[in-house]
Amino acid sequence: MLNEDRASAGKSIVDSGRRDKIYQDCIKRLGYEILFPLQLKNRSLYAVKKDEKIRVAKIGSPQFSRSVHQVWTESRALAAAQEIPGVVRKISDHKLLQDQVKSYVLIREYVEGANLVEKGTLNKGQKSRLEETLRRVVRLQREELLLFEAGIEREDVGEIDLHTSFAIILSGIRRCGKSTLLRQLMKK
């Protein structure tokens, strides 16, 4: 992620109608036909078609709140799980400039059936595929976390009781060591 993208992420500078048109134009520039939106309220997830294959296009931009973070997160997770059988496959990702708006598009496999957002149900195949995908991505993330250097031992690690029935909130200014403390707690 580029620094200027991080700085502008979360700031909406264009209206939703213009955003939808920009997103749809980006998908068309990639040669995909838009079949229908997969979410009623948020128009950043579409069923698309190219070469008789139905895919999902997830699109976001640093100019629109949270949309770009969802694309980056899903793209990284799918890339990490790319060689695992039973995981939804990432087909491609793209960075485009459309009408002076930077957009990021993730194209992934389409899983046939009910859309969780619209109907709240999954069929057996979808559910087992989703569960397997999540299990494997969690395993990969755990392995990656163990590779991080623990850094200097934080004094607070011993003082935090992880066996409490209350939520533990860790707050602080940027780059003060919250993630390092969290990794040390995970290794504990």
PDB file of C-alpha atoms in Angstrom:
ATOM      1  CA  MET A   1       0.000   0.000   0.000  1.00  0.00           C
ATOM      2  CA  LEU A   2       1.403   3.368  -0.980  1.00  0.00           C
ATOM      3  CA  ASN A   3       1.850   6.048   1.686  1.00  0.00           C
ATOM      4  CA  GLU A   4      -0.432   8.512  -0.100  1.00  0.00           C
ATOM      5  CA  ASP A   5      -3.079   5.765  -0.273  1.00  0.00           C
ATOM      6  CA  ARG A   6      -2.815   5.228   3.487  1.00  0.00           C
ATOM      7  CA  ALA A   7      -3.143   8.947   4.127  1.00  0.00           C
ATOM      8  CA  SER A   8      -6.298   9.304   2.059  1.00  0.00           C
ATOM      9  CA  ALA A   9      -7.915   5.958   2.990  1.00  0.00           C
ATOM     10  CA  GLY A  10     -11.238   6.473   4.695  1.00  0.00           C
ATOM     11  CA  LYS A  11     -11.881   9.938   3.232  1.00  0.00           C
ATOM     12  CA  SER A  12     -14.875   9.986   0.917  1.00  0.00           C
ATOM     13  CA  ILE A  13     -14.437  12.729  -1.676  1.00  0.00           C
ATOM     14  CA  VAL A  14     -17.074  11.766  -4.249  1.00  0.00           C
ATOM     15  CA  ASP A  15     -20.745  10.888  -4.018  1.00  0.00           C
ATOM     16  CA  SER A  16     -21.920   7.265  -4.142  1.00  0.00           C
ATOM     17  CA  GLY A  17     -23.450   7.573  -7.622  1.00  0.00           C
ATOM     18  CA  ARG A  18     -20.156   8.723  -9.095  1.00  0.00           C
ATOM     19  CA  ARG A  19     -18.299   6.041  -7.080  1.00  0.00           C
ATOM     20  CA  ASP A  20     -20.560   3.313  -8.485  1.00  0.00           C
ATOM     21  CA  LYS A  21     -19.977   4.536 -12.051  1.00  0.00           C
ATOM     22  CA  ILE A  22     -16.200   4.675 -11.521  1.00  0.00           C
ATOM     23  CA  TYR A  23     -16.186   1.150 -10.069  1.00  0.00           C
ATOM     24  CA  GLN A  24     -18.305  -0.223 -12.911  1.00  0.00           C
ATOM     25  CA  ASP A  25     -16.116   1.494 -15.527  1.00  0.00           C
ATOM     26  CA  CYS A  26     -13.003  -0.057 -13.934  1.00  0.00           C
ATOM     27  CA  ILE A  27     -14.521  -3.534 -14.123  1.00  0.00           C
ATOM     28  CA  LYS A  28     -15.509  -2.986 -17.773  1.00  0.00           C
ATOM     29  CA  ARG A  29     -11.979  -1.764 -18.601  1.00  0.00           C
ATOM     30  CA  LEU A  30     -10.710  -5.147 -17.415  1.00  0.00           C
ATOM     31  CA  GLY A  31     -12.960  -6.816 -19.987  1.00  0.00           C
ATOM     32  CA  TYR A  32     -15.582  -8.136 -17.573  1.00  0.00           C
ATOM     33  CA  GLU A  33     -19.342  -7.935 -18.053  1.00  0.00           C
ATOM     34  CA  ILE A  34     -21.154  -6.939 -14.852  1.00  0.00           C
ATOM     35  CA  LEU A  35     -23.947  -9.411 -14.123  1.00  0.00           C
ATOM     36  CA  PHE A  36     -25.306  -8.009 -10.839  1.00  0.00           C
ATOM     37  CA  PRO A  37     -24.161  -6.464  -7.535  1.00  0.00           C
ATOM     38  CA  LEU A  38     -23.686  -9.014  -4.745  1.00  0.00           C
ATOM     39  CA  GLN A  39     -24.582  -6.565  -1.986  1.00  0.00           C
ATOM     40  CA  LEU A  40     -27.640  -4.344  -2.023  1.00  0.00           C
ATOM     41  CA  LYS A  41     -26.268  -1.370  -0.091  1.00  0.00           C
ATOM     42  CA  ASN A  42     -22.555  -1.483  -0.876  1.00  0.00           C
ATOM     43  CA  ARG A  43     -21.788  -1.449  -4.593  1.00  0.00           C
ATOM     44  CA  SER A  44     -18.175  -2.633  -4.316  1.00  0.00           C
ATOM     45  CA  LEU A  45     -18.843  -6.365  -4.873  1.00  0.00           C
ATOM     46  CA  TYR A  46     -20.122  -7.643  -8.222  1.00  0.00           C
ATOM     47  CA  ALA A  47     -20.736 -10.938  -9.996  1.00  0.00           C
ATOM     48  CA  VAL A  48     -18.903 -10.546 -13.311  1.00  0.00           C
ATOM     49  CA  LYS A  49     -18.385 -12.640 -16.428  1.00  0.00           C
ATOM     50  CA  LYS A  50     -15.509 -13.030 -18.879  1.00  0.00           C
ATOM     51  CA  ASP A  51     -14.852 -15.888 -21.312  1.00  0.00           C
ATOM     52  CA  GLU A  52     -18.032 -17.631 -20.090  1.00  0.00           C
ATOM     53  CA  LYS A  53     -16.634 -17.829 -16.525  1.00  0.00           C
ATOM     54  CA  ILE A  54     -18.434 -16.158 -13.644  1.00  0.00           C
ATOM     55  CA  ARG A  55     -16.173 -14.471 -11.087  1.00  0.00           C
ATOM     56  CA  VAL A  56     -16.470 -11.991  -8.237  1.00  0.00           C
ATOM     57  CA  ALA A  57     -15.008  -8.503  -8.591  1.00  0.00           C
ATOM     58  CA  LYS A  58     -14.292  -6.722  -5.317  1.00  0.00           C
ATOM     59  CA  ILE A  59     -13.311  -3.105  -5.823  1.00  0.00           C
ATOM     60  CA  GLY A  60     -12.198  -0.298  -3.551  1.00  0.00           C
ATOM     61  CA  SER A  61     -10.468   3.052  -3.551  1.00  0.00           C
ATOM     62  CA  PRO A  62      -8.522   5.083  -0.984  1.00  0.00           C
ATOM     63  CA  GLN A  63     -11.001   7.893  -1.675  1.00  0.00           C
ATOM     64  CA  PHE A  64     -13.917   5.871  -0.238  1.00  0.00           C
ATOM     65  CA  SER A  65     -14.136   4.810   3.394  1.00  0.00           C
ATOM     66  CA  ARG A  66     -12.975   1.280   4.272  1.00  0.00           C
ATOM     67  CA  SER A  67     -13.543  -0.160   0.788  1.00  0.00           C
ATOM     68  CA  VAL A  68      -9.873  -0.289  -0.135  1.00  0.00           C
ATOM     69  CA  HIS A  69      -8.878  -1.972   3.154  1.00  0.00           C
ATOM     70  CA  GLN A  70     -11.318  -4.808   2.478  1.00  0.00           C
ATOM     71  CA  VAL A  71      -9.841  -5.368  -0.994  1.00  0.00           C
ATOM     72  CA  TRP A  72      -6.234  -5.326   0.290  1.00  0.00           C
ATOM     73  CA  THR A  73      -7.039  -7.648   3.203  1.00  0.00           C
ATOM     74  CA  GLU A  74      -8.875 -10.197   1.090  1.00  0.00           C
ATOM     75  CA  SER A  75      -6.223 -10.071  -1.637  1.00  0.00           C
ATOM     76  CA  ARG A  76      -3.412 -10.766   0.863  1.00  0.00           C
ATOM     77  CA  ALA A  77      -5.359 -13.585   2.534  1.00  0.00           C
ATOM     78  CA  LEU A  78      -6.193 -15.265  -0.773  1.00  0.00           C
ATOM     79  CA  ALA A  79      -2.618 -14.879  -2.012  1.00  0.00           C
ATOM     80  CA  ALA A  80      -1.325 -16.553   1.162  1.00  0.00           C
ATOM     81  CA  ALA A  81      -3.770 -19.436   0.718  1.00  0.00           C
ATOM     82  CA  GLN A  82      -3.431 -19.711  -3.084  1.00  0.00           C
ATOM     83  CA  GLU A  83      -1.980 -23.241  -3.192  1.00  0.00           C
ATOM     84  CA  ILE A  84      -4.333 -24.749  -0.617  1.00  0.00           C
ATOM     85  CA  PRO A  85      -7.027 -27.033  -2.046  1.00  0.00           C
ATOM     86  CA  GLY A  86     -10.616 -26.103  -1.194  1.00  0.00           C
ATOM     87  CA  VAL A  87      -9.840 -22.382  -0.791  1.00  0.00           C
ATOM     88  CA  VAL A  88     -11.509 -19.749  -2.953  1.00  0.00           C
ATOM     89  CA  ARG A  89      -8.928 -18.859  -5.586  1.00  0.00           C
ATOM     90  CA  LYS A  90      -7.755 -15.357  -6.382  1.00  0.00           C
ATOM     91  CA  ILE A  91      -7.722 -14.896 -10.155  1.00  0.00           C
ATOM     92  CA  SER A  92      -6.023 -11.488 -10.378  1.00  0.00           C
ATOM     93  CA  ASP A  93      -5.752  -8.056  -8.850  1.00  0.00           C
ATOM     94  CA  HIS A  94      -5.410  -4.700 -10.552  1.00  0.00           C
ATOM     95  CA  LYS A  95      -4.615  -1.072  -9.781  1.00  0.00           C
ATOM     96  CA  LEU A  96      -6.412   1.372 -12.074  1.00  0.00           C
ATOM     97  CA  LEU A  97      -6.888   5.113 -12.437  1.00  0.00           C
ATOM     98  CA  GLN A  98     -10.418   5.992 -13.585  1.00  0.00           C
ATOM     99  CA  ASP A  99     -11.663   9.602 -13.692  1.00  0.00           C
ATOM    100  CA  GLN A 100      -8.741  10.717 -11.478  1.00  0.00           C
ATOM    101  CA  VAL A 101      -9.677   8.126  -8.811  1.00  0.00           C
ATOM    102  CA  LYS A 102      -7.267   5.325  -7.892  1.00  0.00           C
ATOM    103  CA  SER A 103      -9.089   2.004  -7.629  1.00  0.00           C
ATOM    104  CA  TYR A 104      -8.032  -1.503  -6.680  1.00  0.00           C
ATOM    105  CA  VAL A 105      -9.863  -4.518  -8.125  1.00  0.00           C
ATOM    106  CA  LEU A 106      -9.655  -8.101  -6.885  1.00  0.00           C
ATOM    107  CA  ILE A 107     -11.056 -10.816  -9.144  1.00  0.00           C
ATOM    108  CA  ARG A 108     -11.740 -14.143  -7.389  1.00  0.00           C
ATOM    109  CA  GLU A 109     -13.731 -17.309  -7.905  1.00  0.00           C
ATOM    110  CA  TYR A 110     -17.489 -17.088  -7.628  1.00  0.00           C
ATOM    111  CA  VAL A 111     -19.125 -19.474  -5.147  1.00  0.00           C
ATOM    112  CA  GLU A 112     -22.610 -20.338  -6.425  1.00  0.00           C
ATOM    113  CA  GLY A 113     -25.595 -19.965  -4.119  1.00  0.00           C
ATOM    114  CA  ALA A 114     -27.229 -17.623  -1.655  1.00  0.00           C
ATOM    115  CA  ASN A 115     -25.471 -14.402  -0.798  1.00  0.00           C
ATOM    116  CA  LEU A 116     -24.851 -14.255   2.944  1.00  0.00           C
ATOM    117  CA  VAL A 117     -25.552 -10.524   3.098  1.00  0.00           C
ATOM    118  CA  GLU A 118     -28.936 -10.769   1.366  1.00  0.00           C
ATOM    119  CA  LYS A 119     -30.413 -14.014   2.695  1.00  0.00           C
ATOM    120  CA  GLY A 120     -28.223 -14.914   5.663  1.00  0.00           C
ATOM    121  CA  THR A 121     -27.848 -18.574   4.660  1.00  0.00           C
ATOM    122  CA  LEU A 122     -25.202 -20.731   3.054  1.00  0.00           C
ATOM    123  CA  ASN A 123     -25.677 -24.107   1.447  1.00  0.00           C
ATOM    124  CA  LYS A 124     -23.583 -27.074   2.677  1.00  0.00           C
ATOM    125  CA  GLY A 125     -20.932 -26.716  -0.018  1.00  0.00           C
ATOM    126  CA  GLN A 126     -20.501 -22.989   0.582  1.00  0.00           C
ATOM    127  CA  LYS A 127     -20.350 -23.441   4.335  1.00  0.00           C
ATOM    128  CA  SER A 128     -17.711 -26.190   4.251  1.00  0.00           C
ATOM    129  CA  ARG A 129     -15.629 -24.275   1.680  1.00  0.00           C
ATOM    130  CA  LEU A 130     -15.814 -21.089   3.753  1.00  0.00           C
ATOM    131  CA  GLU A 131     -14.922 -22.935   6.967  1.00  0.00           C
ATOM    132  CA  GLU A 132     -11.945 -24.663   5.309  1.00  0.00           C
ATOM    133  CA  THR A 133     -10.757 -21.362   3.833  1.00  0.00           C
ATOM    134  CA  LEU A 134     -10.944 -19.646   7.224  1.00  0.00           C
ATOM    135  CA  ARG A 135      -9.189 -22.518   9.037  1.00  0.00           C
ATOM    136  CA  ARG A 136      -6.303 -22.515   6.597  1.00  0.00           C
ATOM    137  CA  VAL A 137      -5.927 -18.738   6.517  1.00  0.00           C
ATOM    138  CA  VAL A 138      -5.891 -18.659  10.352  1.00  0.00           C
ATOM    139  CA  ARG A 139      -3.193 -21.370  10.357  1.00  0.00           C
ATOM    140  CA  LEU A 140      -1.109 -19.398   7.857  1.00  0.00           C
ATOM    141  CA  GLN A 141      -1.487 -16.199   9.866  1.00  0.00           C
ATOM    142  CA  ARG A 142      -0.446 -17.965  13.071  1.00  0.00           C
ATOM    143  CA  GLU A 143       2.671 -19.300  11.353  1.00  0.00           C
ATOM    144  CA  GLU A 144       3.493 -15.816  10.050  1.00  0.00           C
ATOM    145  CA  LEU A 145       3.002 -14.278  13.498  1.00  0.00           C
ATOM    146  CA  LEU A 146       5.453 -16.747  15.018  1.00  0.00           C
ATOM    147  CA  LEU A 147       8.099 -15.618  12.521  1.00  0.00           C
ATOM    148  CA  PHE A 148       7.938 -11.994  13.683  1.00  0.00           C
ATOM    149  CA  GLU A 149      10.727 -10.952  15.980  1.00  0.00           C
ATOM    150  CA  ALA A 150       9.294 -10.459  19.454  1.00  0.00           C
ATOM    151  CA  GLY A 151      11.241  -7.262  20.053  1.00  0.00           C
ATOM    152  CA  ILE A 152      12.238  -6.045  23.491  1.00  0.00           C
ATOM    153  CA  GLU A 153      10.241  -7.787  26.239  1.00  0.00           C
ATOM    154  CA  ARG A 154       7.525  -5.413  27.442  1.00  0.00           C
ATOM    155  CA  GLU A 155       7.123  -5.076  31.203  1.00  0.00           C
ATOM    156  CA  ASP A 156       3.336  -5.112  30.861  1.00  0.00           C
ATOM    157  CA  VAL A 157       3.251  -8.650  29.403  1.00  0.00           C
ATOM    158  CA  GLY A 158       3.402 -10.271  32.836  1.00  0.00           C
ATOM    159  CA  GLU A 159       0.776  -7.942  34.293  1.00  0.00           C
ATOM    160  CA  ILE A 160      -1.996  -8.707  31.779  1.00  0.00           C
ATOM    161  CA  ASP A 161      -4.381 -11.447  32.878  1.00  0.00           C
ATOM    162  CA  LEU A 162      -5.581 -13.242  29.751  1.00  0.00           C
ATOM    163  CA  HIS A 163      -7.957 -15.481  31.712  1.00  0.00           C
ATOM    164  CA  THR A 164     -10.556 -12.832  32.453  1.00  0.00           C
ATOM    165  CA  SER A 165     -14.181 -12.726  31.402  1.00  0.00           C
ATOM    166  CA  PHE A 166     -13.788  -9.086  30.356  1.00  0.00           C
ATOM    167  CA  ALA A 167     -12.481  -7.675  27.100  1.00  0.00           C
ATOM    168  CA  ILE A 168      -8.913  -6.422  27.218  1.00  0.00           C
ATOM    169  CA  ILE A 169      -8.469  -3.112  25.436  1.00  0.00           C
ATOM    170  CA  LEU A 170      -5.021  -2.061  24.320  1.00  0.00           C
ATOM    171  CA  SER A 171      -4.848   1.529  23.153  1.00  0.00           C
ATOM    172  CA  GLY A 172      -2.128   4.021  22.396  1.00  0.00           C
ATOM    173  CA  ILE A 173      -0.799   6.451  19.843  1.00  0.00           C
ATOM    174  CA  ARG A 174       0.494   5.198  16.499  1.00  0.00           C
ATOM    175  CA  ARG A 175       3.712   3.149  16.551  1.00  0.00           C
ATOM    176  CA  CYS A 176       3.961   2.934  20.349  1.00  0.00           C
ATOM    177  CA  GLY A 177       4.256  -0.882  20.443  1.00  0.00           C
ATOM    178  CA  LYS A 178       0.656  -2.145  20.652  1.00  0.00           C
ATOM    179  CA  SER A 179       1.244  -4.851  18.018  1.00  0.00           C
ATOM    180  CA  THR A 180       4.554  -5.884  19.588  1.00  0.00           C
ATOM    181  CA  LEU A 181       2.863  -6.271  22.967  1.00  0.00           C
ATOM    182  CA  LEU A 182       0.053  -8.256  21.329  1.00  0.00           C
ATOM    183  CA  ARG A 183       2.544 -10.622  19.636  1.00  0.00           C
ATOM    184  CA  GLN A 184       4.351 -11.123  22.943  1.00  0.00           C
ATOM    185  CA  LEU A 185       1.043 -11.925  24.641  1.00  0.00           C
ATOM    186  CA  MET A 186       0.231 -14.436  21.900  1.00  0.00           C
ATOM    187  CA  LYS A 187       3.545 -16.215  22.409  1.00  0.00           C
ATOM    188  CA  LYS A 188       3.000 -16.276  26.189  1.00  0.00           C
TER     189      LYS A 188
END
